[in-house]
Amino acid sequence: MVFAACVDRTRDWQLRTDLLAQRPHVEARAALYLQQAELGALCDLATEEAVDIDPAELSGLYGRVMVKGGERARYLKLRGASRYNRCPSCGQRDVKTVDHYLSKNAYPELAVFPANLVPCCFECNHAKLDYRAEFAGEQLFHPYFDDWSGFRLVRATIDVGARVIPTCAIADSVGVPKAGEV
């Protein structure tokens, strides 16, 4: 588990002890995250107050150990996981960072959980900030759990006759083309 590996690299003995005491809670929350993500319902994952530890110590594992410390190789592997090094949020720019799908401020126990860490471009990461959907319809695309391959976002046809006439329509909502657009 990534959490345990990050805790093991914590030099401060008391902090390491405090973080290790959180392991059962962190593992339970990670399992719940996976269940909710599979259902497309991460918006239903409630925040919880940290008990017996400062939440900043939990979320601090990310920057202190994963990004800048001994688990940097794991961070680089996560950052490099996107297809063609393209940001899965916008599809336009190269991946430059890793975004917390559920923010580490609201969910410090998930700060180093790989399923919550999504490669993205700098612009998308900073545009999203601490956004959290309240309803399923407001959720952002999650590249590990959402599959858009079954949706038709653009419809194109080519009519070959005396002339070749290409037409296309952009979906107004997922899978439904806008009326009159060609």
Coordinates of C-alpha atoms in Angstrom, one line a residue:
M1 CA 0.0 0.0 0.0
V2 CA 1.3 3.5 -0.9
F3 CA 0.2 5.0 2.4
A4 CA 2.4 2.5 4.3
A5 CA 5.3 3.1 2.0
C6 CA 5.0 6.9 2.5
V7 CA 4.7 6.5 6.3
D8 CA 7.8 4.3 6.3
R9 CA 9.8 7.1 4.8
T10 CA 8.7 9.5 7.5
R11 CA 11.8 10.2 9.7
D12 CA 10.1 11.8 12.7
W13 CA 9.4 8.9 15.0
Q14 CA 6.3 10.4 16.7
L15 CA 4.8 11.5 13.4
R16 CA 5.4 8.0 11.9
T17 CA 3.7 6.4 14.9
D18 CA 0.7 8.7 14.6
L19 CA 0.4 8.1 10.9
L20 CA 0.7 4.3 11.3
A21 CA -2.2 4.5 13.8
Q22 CA -4.3 5.9 11.0
R23 CA -3.6 3.0 8.6
P24 CA -6.8 1.1 9.3
H25 CA -8.9 4.2 8.8
V26 CA -7.0 5.1 5.6
E27 CA -7.4 1.6 4.2
A28 CA -11.1 1.6 5.0
R29 CA -11.6 5.0 3.3
A30 CA -9.6 3.8 0.2
A31 CA -11.9 0.7 -0.1
L32 CA -15.0 2.9 0.2
Y33 CA -13.5 5.3 -2.5
L34 CA -13.2 2.3 -4.8
Q35 CA -16.7 1.2 -4.2
Q36 CA -18.2 4.6 -4.8
A37 CA -16.0 5.2 -7.9
E38 CA -17.2 1.9 -9.4
L39 CA -20.8 3.1 -8.9
G40 CA -20.0 6.6 -10.3
A41 CA -20.9 8.1 -7.0
L42 CA -17.8 9.7 -5.6
C43 CA -20.0 12.7 -4.9
D44 CA -21.6 10.6 -2.1
L45 CA -18.3 9.9 -0.3
A46 CA -18.7 12.0 2.8
T47 CA -15.8 13.9 4.4
E48 CA -14.7 12.9 7.8
E49 CA -12.9 14.7 10.6
A50 CA -9.5 13.3 11.3
V51 CA -9.3 11.7 14.8
D52 CA -6.1 11.7 16.8
I53 CA -4.0 13.4 14.1
D54 CA -3.7 16.8 12.4
P55 CA -5.3 16.5 8.9
A56 CA -2.3 18.5 7.6
E57 CA 0.0 15.6 8.6
L58 CA -2.1 13.2 6.6
S59 CA -2.2 15.4 3.5
G60 CA 1.4 16.4 4.0
L61 CA 2.6 13.0 3.0
Y62 CA 1.8 13.8 -0.6
G63 CA 4.1 16.8 -0.9
R64 CA 6.7 15.8 1.6
V65 CA 7.2 12.1 0.7
M66 CA 5.5 11.4 -2.6
V67 CA 6.3 14.6 -4.7
K68 CA 9.6 15.6 -3.1
G69 CA 10.8 12.6 -1.1
G70 CA 11.5 9.0 -1.2
E71 CA 8.4 8.0 -3.1
R72 CA 9.0 10.4 -6.0
A73 CA 9.4 7.4 -8.4
R74 CA 5.8 6.4 -7.6
Y75 CA 4.7 10.0 -8.2
L76 CA 6.4 10.1 -11.6
K77 CA 4.9 6.7 -12.6
L78 CA 1.4 8.1 -11.8
R79 CA 2.1 11.3 -13.7
G80 CA 3.2 9.3 -16.7
A81 CA 0.2 7.0 -16.7
S82 CA -1.9 9.0 -19.2
R83 CA -2.2 7.9 -22.7
Y84 CA 0.1 9.7 -25.1
N85 CA 1.0 12.0 -22.2
R86 CA -2.2 14.0 -22.8
C87 CA -4.3 15.5 -20.0
P88 CA -7.4 13.2 -19.7
S89 CA -9.5 16.2 -18.5
C90 CA -9.0 18.4 -21.5
G91 CA -7.3 16.2 -24.0
Q92 CA -5.4 19.3 -25.3
R93 CA -2.2 19.7 -23.3
D94 CA 0.7 17.5 -22.0
V95 CA 0.5 16.1 -18.5
K96 CA 2.7 18.2 -16.1
T97 CA 1.3 17.3 -12.7
V98 CA -1.0 15.0 -10.7
D99 CA -4.4 16.2 -9.5
H100 CA -6.3 14.9 -6.5
Y101 CA -9.7 13.9 -7.8
L102 CA -11.1 14.4 -4.3
S103 CA -9.0 17.2 -2.8
K104 CA -6.4 16.4 -0.2
N105 CA -7.8 19.3 1.9
A106 CA -11.3 17.7 2.2
Y107 CA -10.0 14.1 2.1
P108 CA -6.5 14.1 3.7
E109 CA -6.7 10.3 4.2
L110 CA -6.7 9.9 0.4
A111 CA -3.8 12.2 -0.3
V112 CA -1.5 9.4 -1.5
F113 CA -4.1 6.9 -2.6
P114 CA -3.3 6.2 -6.3
A115 CA -6.9 5.9 -7.5
N116 CA -7.4 9.5 -6.3
L117 CA -4.3 10.8 -8.1
V118 CA -5.0 11.6 -11.7
P119 CA -2.4 12.8 -14.2
C120 CA -3.3 16.2 -15.7
C121 CA -2.0 19.4 -17.2
F122 CA -1.2 22.3 -15.0
E123 CA -4.1 24.4 -16.3
C124 CA -6.8 21.7 -15.5
N125 CA -5.3 21.0 -12.1
H126 CA -5.4 24.7 -11.1
A127 CA -8.8 25.3 -12.7
K128 CA -10.3 22.5 -10.7
L129 CA -8.7 23.4 -7.4
D130 CA -10.9 21.9 -4.6
Y131 CA -14.0 21.4 -6.7
R132 CA -16.3 18.6 -5.5
A133 CA -19.5 17.6 -7.1
E134 CA -22.6 17.5 -4.9
F135 CA -24.6 15.4 -7.3
A136 CA -23.7 12.6 -9.8
G137 CA -24.5 14.8 -12.8
E138 CA -21.9 17.4 -11.6
Q139 CA -19.0 14.9 -11.3
L140 CA -15.9 15.5 -13.4
F141 CA -14.6 12.8 -15.7
H142 CA -12.5 10.3 -13.8
P143 CA -10.1 8.6 -16.2
Y144 CA -9.7 5.5 -14.1
F145 CA -13.4 4.8 -13.7
D146 CA -15.3 6.6 -16.5
D147 CA -15.6 5.1 -20.0
W148 CA -16.6 7.5 -22.7
S149 CA -16.1 5.1 -25.5
G150 CA -19.8 4.2 -25.6
F151 CA -20.9 7.8 -26.1
R152 CA -21.2 9.5 -29.4
L153 CA -19.9 13.1 -28.9
V154 CA -19.6 13.9 -32.6
R155 CA -21.5 12.4 -35.5
A156 CA -20.1 12.5 -39.0
T157 CA -21.5 11.3 -42.3
I158 CA -20.2 11.4 -45.8
D159 CA -22.8 11.3 -48.6
V160 CA -21.2 10.1 -51.8
G161 CA -23.2 10.8 -54.9
A162 CA -22.5 13.2 -57.8
R163 CA -20.7 15.2 -55.1
V164 CA -19.1 14.2 -51.8
I165 CA -20.9 16.0 -49.0
P166 CA -19.5 15.6 -45.5
T167 CA -21.6 16.6 -42.5
C168 CA -21.0 16.5 -38.8
A169 CA -23.0 17.3 -35.6
I170 CA -21.7 18.0 -32.1
A171 CA -23.6 16.5 -29.3
D172 CA -25.7 19.0 -27.2
S173 CA -25.7 16.5 -24.3
V174 CA -23.8 13.3 -24.2
G175 CA -24.8 11.2 -27.2
V176 CA -27.5 13.6 -28.5
P177 CA -26.6 15.8 -31.5
K178 CA -27.5 19.5 -31.5
A179 CA -30.3 20.2 -33.9
G180 CA -29.4 21.9 -37.2
E181 CA -25.7 21.9 -36.7
V182 CA -23.6 20.6 -39.6

